[in-house]
Coordinates of C-alpha atoms in Angstrom, one line a residue:
M1 CA 0.0 0.0 0.0
A2 CA 2.8 2.4 0.9
S3 CA 4.5 1.7 -2.4
T4 CA 1.3 2.4 -4.4
T5 CA 0.7 5.6 -2.5
L6 CA 4.2 6.8 -3.2
I7 CA 3.8 6.2 -6.9
C8 CA 0.4 8.1 -7.0
D9 CA 2.0 11.0 -5.1
T10 CA 5.0 11.4 -7.3
Q11 CA 3.7 10.6 -10.7
P12 CA 2.1 14.0 -11.3
W13 CA 5.4 15.7 -10.6
K14 CA 7.2 13.4 -13.1
D15 CA 4.5 14.2 -15.6
L16 CA 5.0 18.0 -15.1
K17 CA 8.8 17.6 -15.5
A18 CA 8.3 15.6 -18.6
A19 CA 6.0 18.3 -20.0
S20 CA 8.7 20.9 -19.3
L21 CA 6.3 23.0 -17.2
K22 CA 8.9 25.3 -15.7
Q23 CA 10.3 26.0 -19.1
Q24 CA 6.8 26.8 -20.4
I25 CA 6.2 29.2 -17.5
D26 CA 9.5 30.9 -18.1
R27 CA 8.5 31.3 -21.8
M28 CA 5.2 32.9 -20.7
Y29 CA 6.9 35.4 -18.4
S30 CA 9.4 36.3 -21.0
G31 CA 6.7 37.3 -23.4
E32 CA 7.2 34.6 -26.0
H33 CA 4.3 34.0 -28.3
I34 CA 3.1 30.8 -26.6
N35 CA -0.4 31.4 -28.0
S36 CA 0.5 29.7 -31.2
T37 CA -3.1 29.9 -32.6
E38 CA -3.0 33.7 -32.6
N39 CA 0.8 34.2 -32.5
R40 CA 0.6 36.3 -29.3
S41 CA 2.1 36.6 -25.9
V42 CA 0.1 35.3 -22.9
L43 CA 0.7 37.8 -20.2
H44 CA -2.3 37.9 -17.8
V45 CA 0.5 37.8 -15.1
A46 CA 1.3 41.4 -16.1
L47 CA -2.2 42.4 -15.1
R48 CA -1.4 41.6 -11.5
A49 CA 2.3 42.8 -11.5
P50 CA 3.5 45.6 -9.2
R51 CA 4.3 49.0 -10.7
D52 CA 8.0 48.4 -10.8
A53 CA 7.9 45.0 -12.5
V54 CA 9.3 44.5 -15.9
I55 CA 7.4 42.1 -18.2
N56 CA 8.1 42.5 -21.9
S57 CA 6.0 41.7 -24.9
D58 CA 7.7 42.3 -28.3
G59 CA 10.4 44.2 -26.6
K60 CA 8.2 46.5 -24.6
N61 CA 7.6 46.6 -20.9
V62 CA 3.8 46.3 -20.7
V63 CA 3.4 46.9 -16.9
P64 CA 3.3 50.8 -17.2
D65 CA 0.4 50.5 -19.7
V66 CA -1.4 48.2 -17.2
W67 CA -1.1 50.6 -14.4
N68 CA -2.1 53.6 -16.6
V69 CA -5.4 51.8 -17.2
L70 CA -5.8 50.8 -13.5
D71 CA -5.2 54.4 -12.4
K72 CA -7.8 55.6 -14.9
I73 CA -10.3 53.0 -13.5
R74 CA -9.5 54.1 -10.0
D75 CA -10.2 57.8 -10.9
F76 CA -13.3 57.1 -12.9
S77 CA -15.0 54.7 -10.5
K78 CA -14.3 57.1 -7.6
K79 CA -16.0 59.9 -9.6
V80 CA -19.0 57.8 -10.4
R81 CA -19.4 56.4 -6.8
S82 CA -18.9 59.8 -5.2
G83 CA -21.4 61.5 -7.5
S84 CA -19.0 63.9 -9.1
W85 CA -19.7 62.1 -12.4
V86 CA -23.4 62.2 -13.0
G87 CA -25.8 61.3 -15.8
A88 CA -27.4 63.6 -18.4
T89 CA -30.1 64.8 -16.0
G90 CA -27.7 65.4 -13.1
K91 CA -28.6 62.3 -11.1
P92 CA -25.8 60.0 -9.7
L93 CA -25.2 56.8 -11.6
K94 CA -25.9 54.0 -9.0
D95 CA -26.6 51.1 -11.3
V96 CA -24.3 49.4 -13.9
I97 CA -25.0 47.0 -16.7
A98 CA -21.9 45.3 -18.1
I99 CA -22.3 44.0 -21.6
G100 CA -19.9 41.2 -22.8
I101 CA -19.8 37.6 -23.7
G102 CA -17.6 34.6 -23.0
G103 CA -14.5 35.6 -21.0
S104 CA -15.7 39.2 -21.0
F105 CA -18.7 38.1 -18.9
L106 CA -18.1 35.0 -16.9
G107 CA -15.0 35.9 -14.9
P108 CA -16.4 39.3 -13.7
L109 CA -19.7 37.6 -12.9
F110 CA -17.9 34.9 -10.8
V111 CA -16.0 37.5 -8.9
H112 CA -19.1 39.6 -8.3
T113 CA -20.8 36.5 -7.0
A114 CA -17.9 35.9 -4.6
L115 CA -17.8 39.4 -3.3
Q116 CA -21.5 39.3 -2.6
T117 CA -20.7 36.9 0.3
D118 CA -18.2 39.3 1.9
P119 CA -19.7 41.6 4.5
E120 CA -17.2 44.4 3.9
A121 CA -17.8 44.3 0.1
V122 CA -21.6 44.2 0.6
E123 CA -21.3 47.4 2.7
F124 CA -19.3 49.2 -0.1
A125 CA -21.9 48.1 -2.6
K126 CA -24.9 49.3 -0.6
G127 CA -27.4 51.2 -2.8
R128 CA -25.8 50.0 -6.0
Q129 CA -26.6 47.3 -8.5
L130 CA -24.3 45.5 -11.0
R131 CA -25.9 43.4 -13.7
F132 CA -24.3 41.4 -16.6
L133 CA -25.8 41.1 -20.0
A134 CA -24.5 38.4 -22.4
N135 CA -27.5 36.7 -23.9
V136 CA -29.0 38.3 -27.0
D137 CA -32.4 37.0 -26.1
P138 CA -34.8 40.0 -25.8
I139 CA -36.2 38.4 -22.6
D140 CA -32.7 38.6 -21.0
V141 CA -32.4 42.2 -22.1
A142 CA -35.8 43.0 -20.6
R143 CA -34.8 41.2 -17.4
N144 CA -31.6 43.2 -17.1
I145 CA -33.2 46.6 -17.4
A146 CA -36.2 45.7 -15.3
G147 CA -36.6 48.2 -12.4
L148 CA -33.7 50.4 -13.6
N149 CA -34.0 54.0 -14.5
P150 CA -31.9 55.2 -17.6
E151 CA -31.2 58.4 -15.7
T152 CA -29.2 56.5 -13.0
T153 CA -27.7 53.7 -15.1
L154 CA -24.2 53.4 -16.6
V155 CA -23.6 50.8 -19.3
V156 CA -20.1 49.3 -19.8
V157 CA -19.7 47.8 -23.2
V158 CA -16.9 45.2 -23.3
S159 CA -15.5 44.3 -26.7
K160 CA -11.8 44.5 -27.7
T161 CA -12.6 45.1 -31.3
F162 CA -16.0 46.7 -30.8
T163 CA -17.3 44.3 -33.5
T164 CA -18.4 41.3 -31.4
A165 CA -21.8 40.6 -32.9
E166 CA -23.7 39.6 -29.7
T167 CA -22.2 42.3 -27.6
M168 CA -22.8 45.1 -30.1
L169 CA -26.4 44.0 -30.6
N170 CA -27.0 44.3 -26.9
A171 CA -25.1 47.6 -26.8
R172 CA -27.2 49.1 -29.6
T173 CA -30.4 47.9 -27.8
L174 CA -29.3 49.7 -24.5
R175 CA -28.1 52.7 -26.5
E176 CA -31.7 53.0 -27.8
W177 CA -33.1 52.5 -24.3
I178 CA -31.0 55.4 -23.1
S179 CA -31.6 57.6 -26.1
S180 CA -35.3 57.1 -26.1
A181 CA -35.6 58.2 -22.5
L182 CA -32.9 60.9 -22.4
G183 CA -32.0 61.9 -25.9
P184 CA -29.0 60.8 -28.1
S185 CA -26.6 63.1 -26.5
A186 CA -27.0 61.3 -23.2
V187 CA -25.1 58.3 -24.5
A188 CA -21.8 60.0 -23.8
K189 CA -22.7 60.3 -20.1
H190 CA -24.3 56.9 -19.7
M191 CA -22.1 54.5 -21.7
V192 CA -18.4 53.7 -21.5
A193 CA -16.3 51.1 -23.3
V194 CA -13.6 48.5 -22.6
S195 CA -12.0 48.3 -26.0
T196 CA -9.0 49.2 -28.1
N197 CA -10.9 50.3 -31.2
L198 CA -11.3 53.9 -30.4
T199 CA -12.6 54.7 -33.9
L200 CA -15.6 52.4 -33.5
V201 CA -16.1 53.5 -29.9
E202 CA -16.4 57.1 -31.0
K203 CA -18.6 56.2 -34.0
F204 CA -20.9 54.4 -31.6
G205 CA -21.4 57.6 -29.6
I206 CA -19.1 56.9 -26.7
D207 CA -16.4 59.4 -25.8
P208 CA -13.0 57.8 -26.6
N209 CA -11.7 59.4 -23.4
N210 CA -14.1 57.0 -21.6
A211 CA -12.6 53.9 -23.2
F212 CA -10.5 51.6 -21.0
A213 CA -7.9 49.6 -22.9
F214 CA -6.8 46.0 -22.8
W215 CA -4.4 44.2 -25.0
D216 CA -4.0 41.4 -27.5
W217 CA -2.0 39.4 -24.9
V218 CA -5.0 39.3 -22.6
G219 CA -6.8 36.1 -23.4
G220 CA -10.6 36.2 -22.7
R221 CA -10.6 33.5 -20.1
Y222 CA -8.0 35.5 -18.1
S223 CA -9.4 38.9 -18.7
V224 CA -11.1 39.4 -15.4
C225 CA -7.9 41.0 -14.0
S226 CA -8.0 43.6 -16.8
A227 CA -10.4 46.5 -17.3
V228 CA -12.9 43.8 -18.4
G229 CA -13.4 42.8 -14.8
V230 CA -11.8 45.6 -12.7
L231 CA -13.9 48.4 -14.2
P232 CA -17.4 47.1 -13.5
L233 CA -16.3 45.6 -10.1
S234 CA -14.8 48.8 -9.1
L235 CA -17.9 50.7 -10.0
Q236 CA -19.9 48.4 -7.7
Y237 CA -17.5 47.9 -4.8
G238 CA -14.9 50.6 -5.1
F239 CA -11.4 50.2 -6.5
S240 CA -9.8 49.8 -3.1
M241 CA -12.0 46.8 -2.4
V242 CA -11.3 45.2 -5.7
E243 CA -7.6 45.8 -5.2
K244 CA -7.7 44.4 -1.6
Y245 CA -9.3 41.2 -2.7
G246 CA -7.6 41.0 -6.0
N247 CA -4.9 38.6 -5.0
L248 CA -7.4 36.2 -3.4
L249 CA -10.0 36.3 -6.1
F250 CA -7.8 36.6 -9.2

């Protein structure tokens, strides 16, 4: 029995060594294009790196870019939560709908679900609502806006290219919901983007200054640590709360 147990305990480590796990991790941290399908780096680790870290992708240290976006999220979420950023009619924005699909939806939703069990996080979220819209079924859209007032709602559209069919259909639907109630000019105060395609963001009616970037080396399944997750979660719980629990949740 002892001999069998020993084999069971050590075999996984032998398998990891045979698979060259350490070398693969080193390749990831060095910014090599280990995403062979898309020929990209895989650097979600940079999203959690300290400010003084150096993690290169194609010869560039990406950590300063990460922190520029995090600082922008901190400032924006503080303005919204404090009421210094208000909607088109002057009312504070206390409710958020995050539109995304796949990795731009599931990770943030899971973290939101986890934070709802934490008493401190619940206190920070008091009086606020965060909802996630991924399904293009009109019933799901109706369910997400039920009980919400366009005057007090902020919509976060998450699409790297701003061309994702399902996401943009839902984004257009909520843009019409806001425009019908408050006028087309209200979109700039009630919708923000997580995207890198500033041209399409502006064409959609969102101020490019209210777009929060993420990068090709952020894979969807790991994107919760980027603006994809940090922005809506910070709007709900405050940036400091998301930062505090980041290492545990991410």
